[in-house]
mmCIF file of C-alpha atoms and ligand atoms in Angstrom:
data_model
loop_
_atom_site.group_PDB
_atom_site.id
_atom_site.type_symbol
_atom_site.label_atom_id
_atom_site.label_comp_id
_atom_site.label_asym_id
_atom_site.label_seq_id
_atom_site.Cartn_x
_atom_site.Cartn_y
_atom_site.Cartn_z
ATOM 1 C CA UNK A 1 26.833 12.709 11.081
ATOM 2 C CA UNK A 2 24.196 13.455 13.905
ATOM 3 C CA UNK A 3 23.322 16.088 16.676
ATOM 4 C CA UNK A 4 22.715 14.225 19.228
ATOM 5 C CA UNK A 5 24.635 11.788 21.553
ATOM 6 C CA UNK A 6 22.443 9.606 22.899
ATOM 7 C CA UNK A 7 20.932 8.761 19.888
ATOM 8 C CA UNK A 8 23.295 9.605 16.688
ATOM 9 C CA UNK A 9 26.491 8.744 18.240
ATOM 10 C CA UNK A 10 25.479 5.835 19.889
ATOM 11 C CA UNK A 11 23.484 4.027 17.071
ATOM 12 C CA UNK A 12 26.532 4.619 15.229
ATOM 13 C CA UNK A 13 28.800 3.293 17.392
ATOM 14 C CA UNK A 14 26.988 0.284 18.178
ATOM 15 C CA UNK A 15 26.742 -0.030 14.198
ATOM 16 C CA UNK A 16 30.332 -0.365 14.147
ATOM 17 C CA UNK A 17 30.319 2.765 11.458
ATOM 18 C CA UNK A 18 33.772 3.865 10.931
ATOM 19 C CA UNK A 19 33.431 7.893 11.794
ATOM 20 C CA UNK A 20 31.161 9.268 14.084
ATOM 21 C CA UNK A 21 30.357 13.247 13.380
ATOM 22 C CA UNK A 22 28.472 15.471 15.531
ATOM 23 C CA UNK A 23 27.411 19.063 13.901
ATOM 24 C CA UNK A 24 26.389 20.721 17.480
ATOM 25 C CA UNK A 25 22.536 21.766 17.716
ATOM 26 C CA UNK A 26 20.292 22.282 20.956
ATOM 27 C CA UNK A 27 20.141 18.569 21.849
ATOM 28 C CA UNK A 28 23.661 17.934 21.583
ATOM 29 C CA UNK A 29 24.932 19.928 24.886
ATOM 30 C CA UNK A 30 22.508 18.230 26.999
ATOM 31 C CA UNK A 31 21.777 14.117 26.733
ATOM 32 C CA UNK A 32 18.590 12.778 28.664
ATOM 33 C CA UNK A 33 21.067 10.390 30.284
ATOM 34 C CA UNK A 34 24.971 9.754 30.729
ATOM 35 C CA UNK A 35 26.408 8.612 27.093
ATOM 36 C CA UNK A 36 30.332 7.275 27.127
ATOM 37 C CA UNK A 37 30.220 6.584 23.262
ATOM 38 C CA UNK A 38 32.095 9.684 22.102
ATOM 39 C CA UNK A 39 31.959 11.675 17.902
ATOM 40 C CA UNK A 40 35.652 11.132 16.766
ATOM 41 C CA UNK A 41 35.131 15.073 15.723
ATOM 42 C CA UNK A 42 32.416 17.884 16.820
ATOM 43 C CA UNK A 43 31.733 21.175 14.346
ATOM 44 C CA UNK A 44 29.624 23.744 15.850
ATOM 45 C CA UNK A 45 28.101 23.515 12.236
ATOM 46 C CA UNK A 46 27.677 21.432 8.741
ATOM 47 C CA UNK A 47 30.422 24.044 6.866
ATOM 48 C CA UNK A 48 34.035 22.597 6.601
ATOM 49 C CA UNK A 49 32.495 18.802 6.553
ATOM 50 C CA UNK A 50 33.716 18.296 2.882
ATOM 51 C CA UNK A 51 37.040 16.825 3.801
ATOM 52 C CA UNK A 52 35.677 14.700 6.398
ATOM 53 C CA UNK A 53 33.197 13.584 3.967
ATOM 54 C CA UNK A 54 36.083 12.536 1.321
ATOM 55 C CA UNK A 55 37.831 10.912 3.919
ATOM 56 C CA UNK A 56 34.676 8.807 5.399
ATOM 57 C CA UNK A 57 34.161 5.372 4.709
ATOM 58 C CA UNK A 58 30.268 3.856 3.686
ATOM 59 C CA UNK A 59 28.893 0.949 5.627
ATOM 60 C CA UNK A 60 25.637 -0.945 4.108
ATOM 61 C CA UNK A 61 23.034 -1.627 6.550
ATOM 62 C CA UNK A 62 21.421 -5.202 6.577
ATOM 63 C CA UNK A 63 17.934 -5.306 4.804
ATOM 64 C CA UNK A 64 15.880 -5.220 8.511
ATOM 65 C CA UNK A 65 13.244 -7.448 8.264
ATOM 66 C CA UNK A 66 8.743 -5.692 8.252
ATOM 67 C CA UNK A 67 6.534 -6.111 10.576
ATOM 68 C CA UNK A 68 3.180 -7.197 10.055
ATOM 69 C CA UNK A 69 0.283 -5.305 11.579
ATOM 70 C CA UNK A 70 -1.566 -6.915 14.108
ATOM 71 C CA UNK A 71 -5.158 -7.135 13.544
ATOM 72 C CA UNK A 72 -7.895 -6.904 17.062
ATOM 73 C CA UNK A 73 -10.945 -5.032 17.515
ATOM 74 C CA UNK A 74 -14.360 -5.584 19.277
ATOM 75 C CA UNK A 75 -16.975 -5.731 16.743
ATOM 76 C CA UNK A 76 -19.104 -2.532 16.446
ATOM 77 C CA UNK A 77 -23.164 -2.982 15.799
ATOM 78 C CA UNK A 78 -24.480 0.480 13.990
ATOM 79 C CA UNK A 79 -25.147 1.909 10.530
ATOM 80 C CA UNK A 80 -25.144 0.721 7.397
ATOM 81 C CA UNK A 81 -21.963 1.520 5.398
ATOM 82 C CA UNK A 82 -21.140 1.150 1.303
ATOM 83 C CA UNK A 83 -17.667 -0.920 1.324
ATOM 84 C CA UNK A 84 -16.199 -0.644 -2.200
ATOM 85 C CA UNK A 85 -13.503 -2.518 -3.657
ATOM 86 C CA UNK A 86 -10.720 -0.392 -5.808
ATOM 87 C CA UNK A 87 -9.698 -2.082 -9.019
ATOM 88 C CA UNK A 88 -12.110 -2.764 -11.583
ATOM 89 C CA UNK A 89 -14.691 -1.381 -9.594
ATOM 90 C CA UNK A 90 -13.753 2.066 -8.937
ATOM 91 C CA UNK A 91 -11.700 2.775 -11.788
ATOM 92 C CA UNK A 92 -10.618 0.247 -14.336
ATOM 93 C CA UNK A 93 -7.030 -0.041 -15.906
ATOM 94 C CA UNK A 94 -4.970 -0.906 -18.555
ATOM 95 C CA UNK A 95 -1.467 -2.287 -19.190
ATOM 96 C CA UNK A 96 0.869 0.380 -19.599
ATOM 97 C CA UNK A 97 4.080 -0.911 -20.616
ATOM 98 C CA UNK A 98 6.019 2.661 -21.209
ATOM 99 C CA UNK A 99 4.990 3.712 -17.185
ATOM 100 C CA UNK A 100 6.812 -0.041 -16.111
ATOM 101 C CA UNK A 101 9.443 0.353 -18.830
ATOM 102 C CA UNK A 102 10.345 3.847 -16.978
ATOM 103 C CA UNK A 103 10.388 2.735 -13.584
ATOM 104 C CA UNK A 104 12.697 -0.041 -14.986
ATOM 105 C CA UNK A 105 14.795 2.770 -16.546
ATOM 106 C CA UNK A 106 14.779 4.527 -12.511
ATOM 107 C CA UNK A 107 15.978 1.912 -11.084
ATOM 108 C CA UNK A 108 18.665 0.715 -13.416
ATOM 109 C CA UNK A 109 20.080 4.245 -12.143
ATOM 110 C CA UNK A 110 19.482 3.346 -8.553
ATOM 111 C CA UNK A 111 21.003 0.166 -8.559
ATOM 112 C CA UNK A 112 24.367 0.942 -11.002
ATOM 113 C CA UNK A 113 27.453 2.024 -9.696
ATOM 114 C CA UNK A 114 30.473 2.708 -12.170
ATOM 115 C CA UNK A 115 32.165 -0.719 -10.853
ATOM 116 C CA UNK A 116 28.825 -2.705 -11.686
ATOM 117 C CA UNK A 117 26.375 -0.406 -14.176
ATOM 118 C CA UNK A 118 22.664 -2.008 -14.128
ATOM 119 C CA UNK A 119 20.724 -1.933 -17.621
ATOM 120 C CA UNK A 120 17.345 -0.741 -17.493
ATOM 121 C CA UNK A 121 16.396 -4.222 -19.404
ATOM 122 C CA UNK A 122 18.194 -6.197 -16.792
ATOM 123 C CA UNK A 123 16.240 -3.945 -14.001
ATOM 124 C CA UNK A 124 13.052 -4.463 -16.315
ATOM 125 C CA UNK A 125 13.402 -8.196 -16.160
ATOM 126 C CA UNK A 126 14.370 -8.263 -12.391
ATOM 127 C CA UNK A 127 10.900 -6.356 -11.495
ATOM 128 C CA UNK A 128 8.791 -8.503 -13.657
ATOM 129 C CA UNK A 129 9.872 -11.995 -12.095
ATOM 130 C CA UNK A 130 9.324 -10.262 -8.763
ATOM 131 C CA UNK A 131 5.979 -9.454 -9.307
ATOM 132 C CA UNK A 132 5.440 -13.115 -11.002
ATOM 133 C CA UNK A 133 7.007 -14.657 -7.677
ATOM 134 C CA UNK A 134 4.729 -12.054 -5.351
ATOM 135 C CA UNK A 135 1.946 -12.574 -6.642
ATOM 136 C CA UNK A 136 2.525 -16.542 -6.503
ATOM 137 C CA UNK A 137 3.288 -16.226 -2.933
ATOM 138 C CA UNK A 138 0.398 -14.210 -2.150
ATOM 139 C CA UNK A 139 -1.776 -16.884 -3.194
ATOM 140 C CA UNK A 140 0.030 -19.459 -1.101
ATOM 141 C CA UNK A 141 -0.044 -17.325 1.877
ATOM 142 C CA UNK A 142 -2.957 -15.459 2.011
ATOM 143 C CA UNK A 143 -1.371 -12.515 3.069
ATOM 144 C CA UNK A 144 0.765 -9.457 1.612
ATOM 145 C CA UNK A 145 4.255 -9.375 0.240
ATOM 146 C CA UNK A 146 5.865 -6.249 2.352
ATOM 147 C CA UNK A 147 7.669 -3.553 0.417
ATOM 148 C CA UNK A 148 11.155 -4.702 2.032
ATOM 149 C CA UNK A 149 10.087 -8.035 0.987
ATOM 150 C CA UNK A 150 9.097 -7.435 -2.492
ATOM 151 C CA UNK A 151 12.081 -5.074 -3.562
ATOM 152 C CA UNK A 152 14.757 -6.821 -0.820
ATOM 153 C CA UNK A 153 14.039 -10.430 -1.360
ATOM 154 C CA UNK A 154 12.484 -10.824 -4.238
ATOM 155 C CA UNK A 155 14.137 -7.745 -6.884
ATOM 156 C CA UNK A 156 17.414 -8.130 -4.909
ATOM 157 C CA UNK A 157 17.539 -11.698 -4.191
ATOM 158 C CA UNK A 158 20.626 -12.262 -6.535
ATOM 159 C CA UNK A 159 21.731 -8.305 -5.662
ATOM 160 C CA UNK A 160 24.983 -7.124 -3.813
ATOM 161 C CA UNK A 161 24.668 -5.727 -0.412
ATOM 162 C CA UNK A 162 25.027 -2.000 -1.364
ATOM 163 C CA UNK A 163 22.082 -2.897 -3.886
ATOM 164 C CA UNK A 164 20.061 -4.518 -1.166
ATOM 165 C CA UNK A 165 20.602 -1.377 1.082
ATOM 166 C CA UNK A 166 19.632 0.291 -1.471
ATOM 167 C CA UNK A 167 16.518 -1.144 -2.280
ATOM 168 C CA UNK A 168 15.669 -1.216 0.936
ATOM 169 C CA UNK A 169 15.935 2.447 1.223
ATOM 170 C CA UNK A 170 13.954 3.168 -1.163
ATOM 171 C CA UNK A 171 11.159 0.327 -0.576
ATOM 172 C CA UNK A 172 8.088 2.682 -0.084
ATOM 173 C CA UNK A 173 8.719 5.061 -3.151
ATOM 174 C CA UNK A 174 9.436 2.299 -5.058
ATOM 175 C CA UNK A 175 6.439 0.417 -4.263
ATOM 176 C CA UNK A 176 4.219 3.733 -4.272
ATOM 177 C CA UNK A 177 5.382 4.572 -8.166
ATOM 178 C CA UNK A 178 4.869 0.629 -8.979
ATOM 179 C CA UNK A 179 1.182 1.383 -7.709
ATOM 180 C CA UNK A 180 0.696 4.489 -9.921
ATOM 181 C CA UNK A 181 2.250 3.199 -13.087
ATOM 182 C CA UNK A 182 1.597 -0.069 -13.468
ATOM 183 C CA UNK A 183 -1.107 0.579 -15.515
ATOM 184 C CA UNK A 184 -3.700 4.260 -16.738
ATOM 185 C CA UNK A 185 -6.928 3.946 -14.562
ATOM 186 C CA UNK A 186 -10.090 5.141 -15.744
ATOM 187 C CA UNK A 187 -13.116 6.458 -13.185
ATOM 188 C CA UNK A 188 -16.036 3.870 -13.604
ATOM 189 C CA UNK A 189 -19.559 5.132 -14.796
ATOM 190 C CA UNK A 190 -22.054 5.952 -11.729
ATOM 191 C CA UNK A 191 -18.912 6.243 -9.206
ATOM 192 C CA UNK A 192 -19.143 9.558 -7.913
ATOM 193 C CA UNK A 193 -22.632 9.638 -7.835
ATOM 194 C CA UNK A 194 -22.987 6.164 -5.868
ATOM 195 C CA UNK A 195 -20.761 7.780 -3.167
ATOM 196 C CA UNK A 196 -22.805 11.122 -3.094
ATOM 197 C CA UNK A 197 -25.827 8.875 -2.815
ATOM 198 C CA UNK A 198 -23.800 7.391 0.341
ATOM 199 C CA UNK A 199 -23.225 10.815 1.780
ATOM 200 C CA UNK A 200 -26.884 12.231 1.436
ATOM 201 C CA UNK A 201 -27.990 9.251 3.286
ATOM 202 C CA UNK A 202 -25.681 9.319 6.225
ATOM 203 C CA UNK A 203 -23.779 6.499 4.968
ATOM 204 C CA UNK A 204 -19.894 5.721 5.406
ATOM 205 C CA UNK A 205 -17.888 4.908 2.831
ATOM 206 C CA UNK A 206 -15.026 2.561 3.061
ATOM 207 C CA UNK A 207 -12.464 0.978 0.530
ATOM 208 C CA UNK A 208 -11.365 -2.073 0.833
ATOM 209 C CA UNK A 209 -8.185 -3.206 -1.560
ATOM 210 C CA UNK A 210 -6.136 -5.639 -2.534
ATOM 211 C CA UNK A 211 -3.401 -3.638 -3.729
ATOM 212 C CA UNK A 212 0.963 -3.010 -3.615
ATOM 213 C CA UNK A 213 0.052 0.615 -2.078
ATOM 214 C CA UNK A 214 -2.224 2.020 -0.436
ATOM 215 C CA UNK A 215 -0.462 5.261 -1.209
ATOM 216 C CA UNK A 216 -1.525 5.152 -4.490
ATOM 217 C CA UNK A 217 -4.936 3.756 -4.094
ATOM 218 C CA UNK A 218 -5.547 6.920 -2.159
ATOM 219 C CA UNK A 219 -3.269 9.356 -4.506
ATOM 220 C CA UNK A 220 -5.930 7.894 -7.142
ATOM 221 C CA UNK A 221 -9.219 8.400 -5.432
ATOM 222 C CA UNK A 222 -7.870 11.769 -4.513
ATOM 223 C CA UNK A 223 -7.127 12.392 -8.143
ATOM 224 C CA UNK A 224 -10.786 11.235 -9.084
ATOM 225 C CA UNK A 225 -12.467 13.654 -6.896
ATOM 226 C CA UNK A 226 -13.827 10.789 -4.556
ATOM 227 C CA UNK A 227 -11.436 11.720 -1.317
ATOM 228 C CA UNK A 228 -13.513 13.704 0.067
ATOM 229 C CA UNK A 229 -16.576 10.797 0.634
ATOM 230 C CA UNK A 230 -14.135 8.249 1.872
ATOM 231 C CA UNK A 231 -14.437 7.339 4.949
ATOM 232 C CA UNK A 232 -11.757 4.896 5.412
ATOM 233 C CA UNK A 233 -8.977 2.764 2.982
ATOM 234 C CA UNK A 234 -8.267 -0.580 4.086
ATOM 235 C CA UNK A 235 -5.531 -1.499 1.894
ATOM 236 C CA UNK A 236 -3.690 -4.710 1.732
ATOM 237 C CA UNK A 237 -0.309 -3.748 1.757
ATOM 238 C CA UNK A 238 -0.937 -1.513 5.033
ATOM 239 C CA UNK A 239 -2.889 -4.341 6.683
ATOM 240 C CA UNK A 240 -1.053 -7.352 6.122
ATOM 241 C CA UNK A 241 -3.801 -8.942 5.375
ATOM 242 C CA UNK A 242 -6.167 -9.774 1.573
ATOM 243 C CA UNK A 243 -9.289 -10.380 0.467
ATOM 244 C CA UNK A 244 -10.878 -13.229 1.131
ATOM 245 C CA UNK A 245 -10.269 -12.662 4.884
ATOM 246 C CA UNK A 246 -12.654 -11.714 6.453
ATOM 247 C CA UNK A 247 -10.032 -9.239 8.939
ATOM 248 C CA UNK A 248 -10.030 -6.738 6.443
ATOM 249 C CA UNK A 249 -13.540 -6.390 5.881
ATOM 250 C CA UNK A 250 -14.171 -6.616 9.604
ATOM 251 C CA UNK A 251 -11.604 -3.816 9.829
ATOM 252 C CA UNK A 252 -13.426 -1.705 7.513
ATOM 253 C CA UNK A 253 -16.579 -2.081 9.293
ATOM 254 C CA UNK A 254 -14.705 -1.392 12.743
ATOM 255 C CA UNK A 255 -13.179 1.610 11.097
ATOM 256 C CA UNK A 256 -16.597 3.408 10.127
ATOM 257 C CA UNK A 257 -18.868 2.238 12.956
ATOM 258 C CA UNK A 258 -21.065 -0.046 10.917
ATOM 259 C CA UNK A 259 -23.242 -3.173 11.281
ATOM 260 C CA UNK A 260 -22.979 -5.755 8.805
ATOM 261 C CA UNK A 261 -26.318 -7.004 8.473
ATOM 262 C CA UNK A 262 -27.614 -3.133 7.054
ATOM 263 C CA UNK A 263 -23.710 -2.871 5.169
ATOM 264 C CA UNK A 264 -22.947 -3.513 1.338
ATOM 265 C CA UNK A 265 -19.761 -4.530 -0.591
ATOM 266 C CA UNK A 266 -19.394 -4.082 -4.105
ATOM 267 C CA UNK A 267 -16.372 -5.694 -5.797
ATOM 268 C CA UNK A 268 -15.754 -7.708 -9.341
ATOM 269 C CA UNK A 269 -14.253 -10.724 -8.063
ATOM 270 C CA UNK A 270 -16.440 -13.564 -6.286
ATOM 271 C CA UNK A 271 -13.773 -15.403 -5.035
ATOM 272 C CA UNK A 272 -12.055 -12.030 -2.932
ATOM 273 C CA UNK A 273 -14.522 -9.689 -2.862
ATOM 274 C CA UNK A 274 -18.142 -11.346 -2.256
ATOM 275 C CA UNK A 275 -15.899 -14.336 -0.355
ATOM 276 C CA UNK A 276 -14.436 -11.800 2.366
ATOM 277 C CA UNK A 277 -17.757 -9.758 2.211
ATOM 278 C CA UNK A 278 -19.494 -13.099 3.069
ATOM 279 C CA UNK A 279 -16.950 -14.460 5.670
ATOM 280 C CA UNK A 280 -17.409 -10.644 7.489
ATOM 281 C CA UNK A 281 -21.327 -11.256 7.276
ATOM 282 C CA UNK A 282 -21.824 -8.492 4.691
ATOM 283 C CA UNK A 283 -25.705 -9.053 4.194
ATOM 284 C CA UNK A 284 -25.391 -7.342 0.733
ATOM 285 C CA UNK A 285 -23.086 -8.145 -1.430
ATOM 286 C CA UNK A 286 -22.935 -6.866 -4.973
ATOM 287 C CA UNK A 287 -20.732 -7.550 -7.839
ATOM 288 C CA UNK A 288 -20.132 -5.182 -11.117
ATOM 289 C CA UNK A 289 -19.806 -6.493 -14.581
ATOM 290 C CA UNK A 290 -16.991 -4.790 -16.548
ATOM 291 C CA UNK A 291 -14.299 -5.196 -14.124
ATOM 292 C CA UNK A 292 -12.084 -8.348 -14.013
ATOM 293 C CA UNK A 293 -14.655 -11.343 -14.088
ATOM 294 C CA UNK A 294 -16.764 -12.650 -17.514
ATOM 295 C CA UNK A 295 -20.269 -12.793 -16.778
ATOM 296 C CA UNK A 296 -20.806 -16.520 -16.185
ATOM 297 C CA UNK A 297 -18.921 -16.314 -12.657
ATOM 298 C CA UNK A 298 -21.102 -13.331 -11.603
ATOM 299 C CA UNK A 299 -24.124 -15.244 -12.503
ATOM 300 C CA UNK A 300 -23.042 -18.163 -11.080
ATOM 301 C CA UNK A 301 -22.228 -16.173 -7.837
ATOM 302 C CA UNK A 302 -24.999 -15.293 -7.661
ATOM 303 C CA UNK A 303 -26.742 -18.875 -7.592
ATOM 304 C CA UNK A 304 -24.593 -20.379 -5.090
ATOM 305 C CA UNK A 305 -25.406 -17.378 -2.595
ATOM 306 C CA UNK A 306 -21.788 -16.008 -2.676
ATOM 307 C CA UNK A 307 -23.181 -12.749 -4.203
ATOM 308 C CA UNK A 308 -26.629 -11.465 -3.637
ATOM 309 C CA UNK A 309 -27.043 -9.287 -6.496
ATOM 310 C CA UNK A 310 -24.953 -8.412 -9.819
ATOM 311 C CA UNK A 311 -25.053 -4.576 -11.265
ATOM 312 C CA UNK A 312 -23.721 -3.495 -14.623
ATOM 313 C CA UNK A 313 -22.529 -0.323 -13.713
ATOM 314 C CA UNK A 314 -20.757 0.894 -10.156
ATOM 315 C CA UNK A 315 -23.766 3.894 -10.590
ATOM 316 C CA UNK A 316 -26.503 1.241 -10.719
ATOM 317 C CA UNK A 317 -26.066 0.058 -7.068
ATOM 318 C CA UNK A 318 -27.549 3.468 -6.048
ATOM 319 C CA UNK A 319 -31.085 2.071 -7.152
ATOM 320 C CA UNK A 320 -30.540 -1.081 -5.314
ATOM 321 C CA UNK A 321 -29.306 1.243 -2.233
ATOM 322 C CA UNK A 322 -32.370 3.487 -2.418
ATOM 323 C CA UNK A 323 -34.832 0.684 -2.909
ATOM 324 C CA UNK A 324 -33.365 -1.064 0.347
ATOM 325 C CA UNK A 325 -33.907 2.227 2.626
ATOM 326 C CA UNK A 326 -37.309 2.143 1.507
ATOM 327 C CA UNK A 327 -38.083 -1.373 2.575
ATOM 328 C CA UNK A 328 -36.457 -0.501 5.685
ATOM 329 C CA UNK A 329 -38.759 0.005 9.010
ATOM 330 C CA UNK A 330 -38.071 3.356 10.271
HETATM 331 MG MG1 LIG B 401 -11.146 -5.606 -7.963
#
């Protein structure tokens, strides 16, 4: 059921969907062009659909396959920026089995039908192999796993149609709550003070994340106080692209006007985080203990070059930022 003929009627026709509706609004009277696909019925409003409803048949769409963003942009010479990694640098997390176990329980709903009910323990099982086999094929690839990809393919490889539609549909939410409840994030020591540091001395702030959503990268920051001295999010999942690429860090640094060779990254992983901050000629490139890395690999980070300097706190760098400016010619 649409309003308008040149789109809603003729999408559905072309879909091959069994009744075609119009409810009559302001665009329906008066197509942009000549349209011969026809409604098989026209109400001058939504009341007195019900029996049309009952009578309707459903059609399942195909699972249409993402896009992945293109990447371009001329580099920009300027100002020195902070770029900050998310996980284990700006908040830490733990495991949090009940927030996964409910999701499970969400979906089980989603996907049952009275013909074919879904346990949440079969729904449980089908997200956790998916997220095995993502994260597996991130590595291989180098780049993200798309929404549609994750809950289509990989959730709904073994999935009925309908299911497939369904997950589909529901692809971003799904993928947004994943972000939020995989696991409880804490705020790391120092972090809103490093960024107010940033502000008071004129520079951007940009996160840079490997992450399922973006959404909830920023629905966290936002719930940590920290939105506010963002700049930009470069997020994985929105990009198409991870860490170690440089793209993403050059993307960041497009995104707030700065010049790498005055710029800093902190992360907690040498072999993303100083690796991409390296390949995008990051002169300063900082790792902090505490996050996902034992101590060894910082240090020995550090030796090879990959990192310049390791911090123990996110709220330490500030000294390192400060002491830089001073150094710096005027
Ligand atoms: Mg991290």
């Amino acid at each position: 059921m649409g309003d308008t003929l040149d789109r809603d009627v003729v999408a559905a026709r072309r879909a091959k969907v069994g009744t075609v509706l119009l409810t009559r609004s302001q665009h329906t009277d008066d197509p942009p062009f000549p349209v011969r696909a026809e409604p098989d019925a026209t109400y001058p409003d939504p009341r007195g659909l019900l029996e049309a409803f009952q009578a309707a048949t459903t059609a399942a769409p195909q699972p249409v396959p993402s896009t992945t963003a293109a990447t371009s942009g001329t580099p920009v010479t300027g100002r020195a920026a902070l770029l900050i990694d998310h996980g284990g640098v700006i908040s830490t997390s733990r495991p949090d089995p009940a927030a996964v176990r409910e999701l499970a329980a969400d979906l089980a709903a989603l996907l049952s039908s009275p013909a074919a009910p879904m346990s949440p323990r079969t729904a449980l099982r089908l997200i956790t192999a998916a997220r095995t086999q993502a994260k597996r094929l991130k590595s291989e690839r180098r780049r993200e796993v798309s929404p549609a990809e994750f809950w289509v393919e990989l959730v709904g490889e073994q999935l009925t149609v309908r299911q497939r539609a369904l997950l589909r549909a529901e692809a971003g939410e799904l993928t947004y709550r994943l972000g939020l409840l995989k696991s409880r994030r804490t705020l790391r020591e120092g972090v809103l003070e490093l960024l107010t540091t940033c502000r008071e001395n004129s520079m951007p702030v940009a996160v840079v994340s490997n992450t399922v959503s973006g959404r909830a990268v920023r629905a966290i920051c936002t719930a940590h106080g920290l939105d506010e001295l963002i700049g930009a999010y470069l997020c994985s999942d929105e990009f198409g692209i991870r860490k170690p690429a440089a793209a993403i860090v050059q993307a960041a640094l497009d995104a707030v006007a700065a010049d790498p060779g005055k710029s800093w990254f902190l992360g907690d992983k040498p072999a993303k985080d100083a690796a991409a901050a390296r390949a995008a000629g990051i002169a300063h490139r900082v790792l902090v203990r505490g996050g996902s890395t034992p101590d060894t690999d910082l240090q020995a980070a550090v030796q090879t070059g990959l990192a310049t300097a390791v911090v123990d706190t996110p709220g330490d760098l500030r000294d390192l930022i400060l002491t830089e400016k001073t150094l710096l010619p005027v």
